[in-house]
Short mmCIF file of C-alpha atoms in Angstrom, two decimals:
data_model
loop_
_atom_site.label_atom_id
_atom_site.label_comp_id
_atom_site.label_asym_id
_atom_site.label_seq_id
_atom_site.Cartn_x
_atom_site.Cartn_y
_atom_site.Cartn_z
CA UNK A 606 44.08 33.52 41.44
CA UNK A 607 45.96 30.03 42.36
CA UNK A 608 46.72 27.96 39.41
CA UNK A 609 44.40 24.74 40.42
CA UNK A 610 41.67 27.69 40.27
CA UNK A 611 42.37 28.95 37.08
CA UNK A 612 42.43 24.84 35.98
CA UNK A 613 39.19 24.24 37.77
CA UNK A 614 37.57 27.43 35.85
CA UNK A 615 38.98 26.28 32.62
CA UNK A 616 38.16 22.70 32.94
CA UNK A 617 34.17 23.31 34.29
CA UNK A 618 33.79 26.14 31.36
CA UNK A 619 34.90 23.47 28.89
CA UNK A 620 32.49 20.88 30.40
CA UNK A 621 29.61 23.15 30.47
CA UNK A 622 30.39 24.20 26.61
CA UNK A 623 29.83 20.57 25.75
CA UNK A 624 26.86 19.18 24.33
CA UNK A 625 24.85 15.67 24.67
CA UNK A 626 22.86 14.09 21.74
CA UNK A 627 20.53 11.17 22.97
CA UNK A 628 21.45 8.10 20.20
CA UNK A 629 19.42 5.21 19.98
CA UNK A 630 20.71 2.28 17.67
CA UNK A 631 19.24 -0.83 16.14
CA UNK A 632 22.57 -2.41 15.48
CA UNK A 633 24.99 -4.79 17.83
CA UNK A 634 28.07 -4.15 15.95
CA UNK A 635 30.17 -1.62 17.85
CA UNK A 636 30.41 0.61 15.07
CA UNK A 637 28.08 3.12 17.23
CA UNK A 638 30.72 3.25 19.91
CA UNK A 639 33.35 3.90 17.53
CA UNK A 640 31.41 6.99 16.17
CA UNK A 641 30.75 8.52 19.46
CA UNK A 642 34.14 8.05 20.36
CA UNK A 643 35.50 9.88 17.37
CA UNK A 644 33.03 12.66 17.42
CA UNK A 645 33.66 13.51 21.43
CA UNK A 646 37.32 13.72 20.25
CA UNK A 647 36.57 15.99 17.20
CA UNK A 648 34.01 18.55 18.53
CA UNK A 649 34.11 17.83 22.13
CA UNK A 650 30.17 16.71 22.03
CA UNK A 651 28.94 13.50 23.27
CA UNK A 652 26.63 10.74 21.96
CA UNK A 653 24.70 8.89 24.34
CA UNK A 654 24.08 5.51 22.94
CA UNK A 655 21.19 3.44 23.62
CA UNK A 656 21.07 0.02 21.82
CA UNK A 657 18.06 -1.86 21.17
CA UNK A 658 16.76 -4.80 18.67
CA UNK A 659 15.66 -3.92 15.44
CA UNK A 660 12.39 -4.86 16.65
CA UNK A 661 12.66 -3.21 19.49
CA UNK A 662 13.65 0.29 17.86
CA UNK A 663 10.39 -0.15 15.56
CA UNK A 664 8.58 -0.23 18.92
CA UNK A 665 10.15 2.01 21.02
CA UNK A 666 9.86 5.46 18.47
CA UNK A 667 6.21 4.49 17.22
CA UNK A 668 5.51 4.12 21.08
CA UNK A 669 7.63 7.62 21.59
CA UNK A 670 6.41 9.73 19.18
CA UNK A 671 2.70 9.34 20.13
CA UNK A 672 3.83 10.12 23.61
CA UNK A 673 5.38 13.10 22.93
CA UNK A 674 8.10 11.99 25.39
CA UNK A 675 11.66 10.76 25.40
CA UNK A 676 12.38 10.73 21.77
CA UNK A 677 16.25 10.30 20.78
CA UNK A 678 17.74 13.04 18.86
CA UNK A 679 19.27 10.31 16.54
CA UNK A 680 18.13 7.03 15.69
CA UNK A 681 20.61 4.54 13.62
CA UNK A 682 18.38 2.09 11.82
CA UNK A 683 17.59 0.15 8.69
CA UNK A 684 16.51 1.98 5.75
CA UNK A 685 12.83 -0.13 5.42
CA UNK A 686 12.17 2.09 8.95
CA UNK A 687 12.26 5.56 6.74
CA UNK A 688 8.32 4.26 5.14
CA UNK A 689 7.27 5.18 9.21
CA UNK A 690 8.71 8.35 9.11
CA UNK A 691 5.38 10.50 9.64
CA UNK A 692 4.83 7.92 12.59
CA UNK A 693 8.45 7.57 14.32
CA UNK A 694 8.88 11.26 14.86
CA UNK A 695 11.56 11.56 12.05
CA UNK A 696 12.25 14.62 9.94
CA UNK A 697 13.96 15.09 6.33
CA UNK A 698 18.01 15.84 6.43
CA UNK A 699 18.39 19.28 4.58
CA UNK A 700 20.39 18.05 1.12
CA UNK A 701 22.69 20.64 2.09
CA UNK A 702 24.27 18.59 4.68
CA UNK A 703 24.56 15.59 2.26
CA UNK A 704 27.64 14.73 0.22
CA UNK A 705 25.36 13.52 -2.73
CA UNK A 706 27.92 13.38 -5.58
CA UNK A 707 29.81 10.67 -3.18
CA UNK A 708 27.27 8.62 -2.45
CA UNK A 709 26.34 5.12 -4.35
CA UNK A 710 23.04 5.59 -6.55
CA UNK A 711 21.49 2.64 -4.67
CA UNK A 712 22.29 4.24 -1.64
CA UNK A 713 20.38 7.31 -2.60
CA UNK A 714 17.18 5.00 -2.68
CA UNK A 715 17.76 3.61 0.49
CA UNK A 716 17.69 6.76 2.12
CA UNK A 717 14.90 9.14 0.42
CA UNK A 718 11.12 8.48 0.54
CA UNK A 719 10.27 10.52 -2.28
CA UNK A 720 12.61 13.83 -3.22
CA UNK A 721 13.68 13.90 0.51
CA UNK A 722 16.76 12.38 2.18
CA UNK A 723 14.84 11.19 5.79
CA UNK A 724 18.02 9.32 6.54
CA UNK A 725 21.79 9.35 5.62
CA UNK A 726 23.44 6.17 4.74
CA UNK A 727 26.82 5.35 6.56
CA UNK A 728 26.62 1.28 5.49
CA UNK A 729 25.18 -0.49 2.37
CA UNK A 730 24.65 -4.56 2.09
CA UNK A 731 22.22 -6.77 3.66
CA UNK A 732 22.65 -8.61 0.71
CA UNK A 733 21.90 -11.99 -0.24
CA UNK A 734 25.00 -14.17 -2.02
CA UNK A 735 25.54 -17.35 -3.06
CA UNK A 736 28.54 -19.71 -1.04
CA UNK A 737 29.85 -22.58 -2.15
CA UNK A 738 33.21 -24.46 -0.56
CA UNK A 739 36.10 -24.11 -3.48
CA UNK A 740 37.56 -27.40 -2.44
CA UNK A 741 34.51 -29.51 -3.26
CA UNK A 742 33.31 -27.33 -5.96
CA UNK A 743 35.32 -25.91 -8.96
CA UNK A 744 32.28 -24.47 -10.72
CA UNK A 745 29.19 -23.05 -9.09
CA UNK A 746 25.65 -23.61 -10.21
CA UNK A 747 24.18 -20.69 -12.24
CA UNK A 748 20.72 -22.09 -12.54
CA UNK A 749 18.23 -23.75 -9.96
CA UNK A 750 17.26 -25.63 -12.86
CA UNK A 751 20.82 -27.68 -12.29
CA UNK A 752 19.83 -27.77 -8.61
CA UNK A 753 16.36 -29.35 -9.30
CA UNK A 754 18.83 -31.97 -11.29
CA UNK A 755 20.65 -32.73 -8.49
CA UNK A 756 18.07 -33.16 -6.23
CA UNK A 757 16.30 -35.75 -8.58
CA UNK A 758 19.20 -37.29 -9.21
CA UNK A 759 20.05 -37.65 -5.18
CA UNK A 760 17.24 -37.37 -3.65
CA UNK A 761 18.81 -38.20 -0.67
CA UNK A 762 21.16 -35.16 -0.62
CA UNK A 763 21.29 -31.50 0.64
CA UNK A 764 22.30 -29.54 -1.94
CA UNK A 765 21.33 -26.00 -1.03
CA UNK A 766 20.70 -25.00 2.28
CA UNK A 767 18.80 -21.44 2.96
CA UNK A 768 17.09 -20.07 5.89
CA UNK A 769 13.45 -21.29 5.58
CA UNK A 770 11.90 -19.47 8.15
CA UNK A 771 13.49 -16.07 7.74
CA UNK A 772 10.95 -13.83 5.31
CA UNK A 773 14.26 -11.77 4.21
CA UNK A 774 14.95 -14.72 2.44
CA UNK A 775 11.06 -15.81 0.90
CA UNK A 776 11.28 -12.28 -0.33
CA UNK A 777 14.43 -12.56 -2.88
CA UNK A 778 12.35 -15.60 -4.45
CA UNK A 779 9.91 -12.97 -5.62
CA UNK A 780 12.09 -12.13 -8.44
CA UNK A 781 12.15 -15.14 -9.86
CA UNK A 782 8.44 -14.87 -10.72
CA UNK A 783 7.93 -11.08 -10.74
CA UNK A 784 11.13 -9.56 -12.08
CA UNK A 785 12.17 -6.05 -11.73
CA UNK A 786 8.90 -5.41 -9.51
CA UNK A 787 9.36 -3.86 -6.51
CA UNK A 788 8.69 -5.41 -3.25
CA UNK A 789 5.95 -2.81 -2.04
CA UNK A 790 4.20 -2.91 -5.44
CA UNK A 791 4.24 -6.80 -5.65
CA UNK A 792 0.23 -8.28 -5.18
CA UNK A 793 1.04 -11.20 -2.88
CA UNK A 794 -2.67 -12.85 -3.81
CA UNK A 795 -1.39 -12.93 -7.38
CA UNK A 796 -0.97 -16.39 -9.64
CA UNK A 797 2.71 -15.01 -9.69
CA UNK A 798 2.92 -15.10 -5.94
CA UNK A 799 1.37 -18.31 -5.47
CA UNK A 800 4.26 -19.71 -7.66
CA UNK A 801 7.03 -18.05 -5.50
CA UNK A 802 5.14 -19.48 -2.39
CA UNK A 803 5.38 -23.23 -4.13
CA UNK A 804 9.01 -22.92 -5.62
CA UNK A 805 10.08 -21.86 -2.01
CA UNK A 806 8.76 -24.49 0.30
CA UNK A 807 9.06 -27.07 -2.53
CA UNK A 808 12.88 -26.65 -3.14
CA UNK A 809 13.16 -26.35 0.87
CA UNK A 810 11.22 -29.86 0.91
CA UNK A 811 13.46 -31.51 -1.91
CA UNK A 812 16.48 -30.45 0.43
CA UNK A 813 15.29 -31.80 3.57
CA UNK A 814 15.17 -28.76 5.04
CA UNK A 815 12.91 -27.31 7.91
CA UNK A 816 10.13 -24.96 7.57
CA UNK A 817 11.80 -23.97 11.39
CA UNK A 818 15.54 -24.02 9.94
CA UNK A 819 16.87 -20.36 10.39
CA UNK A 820 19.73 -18.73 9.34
CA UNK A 821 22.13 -20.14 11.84
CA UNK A 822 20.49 -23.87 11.11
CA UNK A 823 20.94 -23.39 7.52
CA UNK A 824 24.92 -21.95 7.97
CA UNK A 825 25.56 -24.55 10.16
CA UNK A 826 24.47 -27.39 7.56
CA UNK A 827 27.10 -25.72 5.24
CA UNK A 828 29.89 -25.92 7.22
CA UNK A 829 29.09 -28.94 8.73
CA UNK A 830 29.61 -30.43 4.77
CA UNK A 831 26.18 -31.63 5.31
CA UNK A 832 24.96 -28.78 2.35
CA UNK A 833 27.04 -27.64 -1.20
CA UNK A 834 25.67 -24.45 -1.31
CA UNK A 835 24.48 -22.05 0.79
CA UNK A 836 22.02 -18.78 0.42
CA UNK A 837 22.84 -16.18 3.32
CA UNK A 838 24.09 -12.80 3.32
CA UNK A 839 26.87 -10.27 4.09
CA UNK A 840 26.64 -10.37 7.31
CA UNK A 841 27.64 -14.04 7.96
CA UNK A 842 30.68 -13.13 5.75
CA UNK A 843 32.79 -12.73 8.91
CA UNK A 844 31.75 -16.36 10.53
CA UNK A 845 32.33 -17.70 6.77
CA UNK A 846 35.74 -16.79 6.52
CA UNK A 847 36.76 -18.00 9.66
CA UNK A 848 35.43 -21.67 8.94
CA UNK A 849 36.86 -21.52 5.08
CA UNK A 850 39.12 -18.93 4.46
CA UNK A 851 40.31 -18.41 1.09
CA UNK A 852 38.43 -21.46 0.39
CA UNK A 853 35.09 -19.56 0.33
CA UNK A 854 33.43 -18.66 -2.88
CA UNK A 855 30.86 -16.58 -3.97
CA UNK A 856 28.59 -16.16 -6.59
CA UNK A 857 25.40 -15.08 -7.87
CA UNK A 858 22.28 -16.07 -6.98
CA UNK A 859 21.01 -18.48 -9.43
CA UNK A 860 18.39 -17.74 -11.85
CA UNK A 861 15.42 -19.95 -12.62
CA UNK A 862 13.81 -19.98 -16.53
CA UNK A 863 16.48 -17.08 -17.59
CA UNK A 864 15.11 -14.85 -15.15
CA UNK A 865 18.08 -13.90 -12.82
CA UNK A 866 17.32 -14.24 -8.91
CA UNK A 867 17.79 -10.23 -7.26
CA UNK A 868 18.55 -10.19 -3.39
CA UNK A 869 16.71 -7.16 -1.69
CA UNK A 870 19.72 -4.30 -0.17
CA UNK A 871 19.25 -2.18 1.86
CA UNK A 872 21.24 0.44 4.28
CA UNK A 873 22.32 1.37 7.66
CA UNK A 874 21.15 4.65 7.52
CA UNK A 875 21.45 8.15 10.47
CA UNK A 876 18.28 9.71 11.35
CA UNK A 877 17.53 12.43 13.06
CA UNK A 878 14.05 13.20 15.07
CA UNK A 879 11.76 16.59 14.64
CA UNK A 880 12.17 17.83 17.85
CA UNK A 881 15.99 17.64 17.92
CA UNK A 882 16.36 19.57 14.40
CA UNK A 883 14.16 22.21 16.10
CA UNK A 884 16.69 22.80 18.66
CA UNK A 885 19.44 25.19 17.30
CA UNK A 886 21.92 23.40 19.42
CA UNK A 887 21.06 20.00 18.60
CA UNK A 888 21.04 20.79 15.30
CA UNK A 889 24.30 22.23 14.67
CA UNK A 890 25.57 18.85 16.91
CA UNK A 891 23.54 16.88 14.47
CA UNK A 892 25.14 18.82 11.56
CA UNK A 893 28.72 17.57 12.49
CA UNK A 894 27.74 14.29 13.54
CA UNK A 895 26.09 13.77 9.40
CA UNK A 896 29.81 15.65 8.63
CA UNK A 897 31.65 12.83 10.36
CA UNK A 898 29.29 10.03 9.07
CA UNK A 899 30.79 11.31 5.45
CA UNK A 900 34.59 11.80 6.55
CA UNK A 901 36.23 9.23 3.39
CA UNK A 902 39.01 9.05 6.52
CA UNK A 903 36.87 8.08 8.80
CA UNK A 904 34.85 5.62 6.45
CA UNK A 905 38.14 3.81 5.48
CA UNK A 906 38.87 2.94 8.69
CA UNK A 907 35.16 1.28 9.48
CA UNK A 908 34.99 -0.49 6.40
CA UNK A 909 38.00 -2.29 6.57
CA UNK A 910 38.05 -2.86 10.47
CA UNK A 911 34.15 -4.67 9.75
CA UNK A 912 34.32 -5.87 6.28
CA UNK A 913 31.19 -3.61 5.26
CA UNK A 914 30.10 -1.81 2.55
CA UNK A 915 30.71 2.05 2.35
CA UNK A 916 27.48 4.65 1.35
CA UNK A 917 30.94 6.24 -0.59
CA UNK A 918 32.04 5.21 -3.77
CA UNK A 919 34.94 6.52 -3.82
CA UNK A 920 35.84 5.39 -0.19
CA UNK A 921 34.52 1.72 -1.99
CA UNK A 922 36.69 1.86 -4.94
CA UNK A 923 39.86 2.86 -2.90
CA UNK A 924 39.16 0.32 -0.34
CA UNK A 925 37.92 -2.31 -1.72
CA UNK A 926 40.59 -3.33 -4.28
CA UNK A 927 40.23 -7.24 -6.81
CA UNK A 928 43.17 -8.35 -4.62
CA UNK A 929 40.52 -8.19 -1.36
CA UNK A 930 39.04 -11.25 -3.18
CA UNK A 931 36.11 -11.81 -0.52
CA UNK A 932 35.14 -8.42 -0.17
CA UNK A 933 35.46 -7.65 -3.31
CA UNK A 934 33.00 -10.35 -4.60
CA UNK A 935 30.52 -8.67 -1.59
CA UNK A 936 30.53 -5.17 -3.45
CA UNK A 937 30.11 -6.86 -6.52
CA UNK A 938 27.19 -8.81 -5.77
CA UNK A 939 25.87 -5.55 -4.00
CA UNK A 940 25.99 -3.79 -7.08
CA UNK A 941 23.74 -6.22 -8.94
CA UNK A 942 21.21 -6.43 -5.77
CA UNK A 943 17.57 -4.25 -5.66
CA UNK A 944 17.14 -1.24 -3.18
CA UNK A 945 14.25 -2.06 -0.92
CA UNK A 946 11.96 0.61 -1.28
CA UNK A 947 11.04 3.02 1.33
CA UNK A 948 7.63 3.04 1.48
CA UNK A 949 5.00 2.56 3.97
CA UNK A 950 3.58 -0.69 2.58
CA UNK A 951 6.78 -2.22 2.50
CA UNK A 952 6.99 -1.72 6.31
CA UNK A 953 4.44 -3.94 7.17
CA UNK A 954 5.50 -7.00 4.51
CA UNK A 955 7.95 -9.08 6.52
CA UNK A 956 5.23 -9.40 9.43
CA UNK A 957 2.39 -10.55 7.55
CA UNK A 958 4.66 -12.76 5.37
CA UNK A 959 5.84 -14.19 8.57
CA UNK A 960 2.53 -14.99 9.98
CA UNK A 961 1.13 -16.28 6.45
CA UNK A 962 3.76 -18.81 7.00
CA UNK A 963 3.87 -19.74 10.03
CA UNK A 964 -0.01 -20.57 9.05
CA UNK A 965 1.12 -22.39 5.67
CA UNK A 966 3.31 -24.62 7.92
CA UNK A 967 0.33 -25.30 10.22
CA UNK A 968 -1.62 -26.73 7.21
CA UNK A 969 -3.44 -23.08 5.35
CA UNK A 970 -3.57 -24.06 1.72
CA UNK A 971 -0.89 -21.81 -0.56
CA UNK A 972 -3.89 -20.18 -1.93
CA UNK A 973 -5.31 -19.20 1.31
CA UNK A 974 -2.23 -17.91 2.85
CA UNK A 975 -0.86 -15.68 -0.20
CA UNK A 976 -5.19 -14.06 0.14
CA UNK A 977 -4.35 -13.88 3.78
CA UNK A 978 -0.85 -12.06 3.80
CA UNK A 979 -1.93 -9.67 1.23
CA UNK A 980 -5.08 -9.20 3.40
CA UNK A 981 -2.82 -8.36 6.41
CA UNK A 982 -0.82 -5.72 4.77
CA UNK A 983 -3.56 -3.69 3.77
CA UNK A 984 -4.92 -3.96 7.34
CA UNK A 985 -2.06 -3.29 8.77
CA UNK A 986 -1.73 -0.09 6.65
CA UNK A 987 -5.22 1.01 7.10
CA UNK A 988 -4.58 1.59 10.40
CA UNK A 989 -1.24 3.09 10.74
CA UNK A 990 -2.23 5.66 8.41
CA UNK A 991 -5.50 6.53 10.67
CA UNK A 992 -3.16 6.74 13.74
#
């Protein structure tokens, strides 16, 4: 047989050896990319990626799994998803497959609804931190009770700037009132909630800031000078070194009455659908893709080429050494942060907190909107689970 035949034989018996996962992602770093990339060149399989809005992704695989058509065989997404799982087609990760003894213990709680791993964690953060500018400030604030100081004593002046319209960040106020409970067990028509609800919009009022100021509003104001501090989270990290370089500190959120203020964490976490695990090929493709997800090798190289936060603690502790000042501080203020549970309820709390205050801005009395977003959970609920 001519060579070129033999080549052509060798090269179409390779190609039809190869396999294809389908990979849908709710994340617009290129991270995604990377991982196909690597895992074509180390099993010879391919990853398909599909990108969509968080949102979006929500949409899309409630919307697919009724239909019984087009589901992904793996779906990147953020850990609050894994409460849907009965409804987005997904299906537990055999604990086999998992590298438990590496992983962080809050990472074990972003990615199990009960005993069951129904995702595997690759990145851990989504943090809230406190930033201040070194050069104007020596000492950061511990308390908000020194912030409410400030404010009286210039009225006039921003002192903290935080996104206002962004429920990620009404949610971390929580704390201050209902410490240590979790987000999906917190009554949002409680006295306790009604405070939060006050303390937030209040503070936001003294600091001249917008009930429409976002995240990108409220960065802005810091950089612009026009704010001391600033309440955002790890992933404006990137944008705040390049404004203040070693100039940027962080710190703690501050804590009101002695009661310390606990950002929400969560994870970037692999899934993996029902239909796709029932497939022997797929499976055994999905098996090295979780394999490569837990590579320390691998993970080095992500977290320092994006400044995250490994699901490894050893990869952490190797990586991210005290003289990595920045991203140091990060893992340190993840490790003091509260896992966002993984439960249905908590699925359907950032919408209804959203609309309660988009109605609270339109004039609903605190009262009424705290009956009224508790009211829309438990509709919302209701219905998923008759689905």
């Amino acid at each position: 047989m001519p060579k070129y035949l033999i080549l052509i034989s060798l090269l179409f018996s390779f190609s039809s050896q190869a396999g294809m996962l389908e990979f849908w992602s709710a994340f617009g770093d290129n991270v995604d990319q990377k991982l196909a990339k690597e895992f074509e060149a180390r099993t010879g399989n391919k990853l398909m990626v599909r990108k969509f809005s968080i949102d979006e992704m929500k949409a899309e695989l409630l919307l697919a799994s009724r239909s019984k058509n087009y589901m992904p065989d793996v779906a990147w997404v953020p850990s609050d998803f894994l409460g849907l799982h009965k409804f987005i087609g997904i299906t537990p990760i055999p604990k086999a497959w998992i590298k438990q003894e590496q992983l962080e213990s809050a990472a074990k709680q972003s990615a199990m609804v009960g005993d069951r791993y129904m995702g595997l964690p690759l990145f851990l953060g989504n943090h809230l931190m406190l930033f201040y500018d070194k050069t104007k400030t020596a000492t950061p604030v511990t308390q908000w009770e020194q912030l409410q100081a400030l404010s009286q004593n210039e009225p006039n002046k921003m002192h903290i700037s935080y996104s206002v319209k962004d429920m990620y960040f009404f949610s971390v106020f929580f704390s201050l009132f209902r410490p240590n409970v979790p987000l999906d067990q917190l009554h949002f028509d409680d006295p306790k909630s009604l405070e939060t609800l006050a303390f937030y919009y209040n503070t936001a009022k003294k600091n001249k800031l917008s009930t429409q100021c976002n995240s990108l509003c409220s960065r802005q104001l810091f950089i612009d000078g026009k704010s001391s501090y600033l309440i955002d989270g790890d992933w404006a990290v990137s944008h705040l070194i390049e404004e203040f370089g070693s100039d940027l500190g962080i710190a703690s959120l501050p804590s009101y009455q002695g009661i310390p203020m606990k950002s929400l964490s969560g994870g970037k976490v692999l899934t993996m659908t029902k239909t796709s695990f029932q497939d022997p090929e797929k499976r055994a493709m999905i098996k090295q893709l979780m394999e490569l997800a837990q590579d320390k090798e691998f993970l080095t190289r992500l977290i320092n080429e994006h400044q995250y936060i490994s699901a490894s603690t050893e990869v952490n502790q190797a990586a991210i050494l005290p003289n990595k000042k920045v991203m140091n501080a990060v893992y340190q203020q993840y490790l003091q942060s509260q896992p966002m549970p993984t439960s249905l309820r908590v699925s359907f709390v950032w919408e209804a907190l959203a609309r309660g205050a988009s109605r609270h801005s339109d004039g609903m009395p605190e009262k009424e909107t705290m009956v009224y977003i508790e009211n829309l959970i438990d509709r919302f609920s209701a219905k998923v689970e008759d689905l």
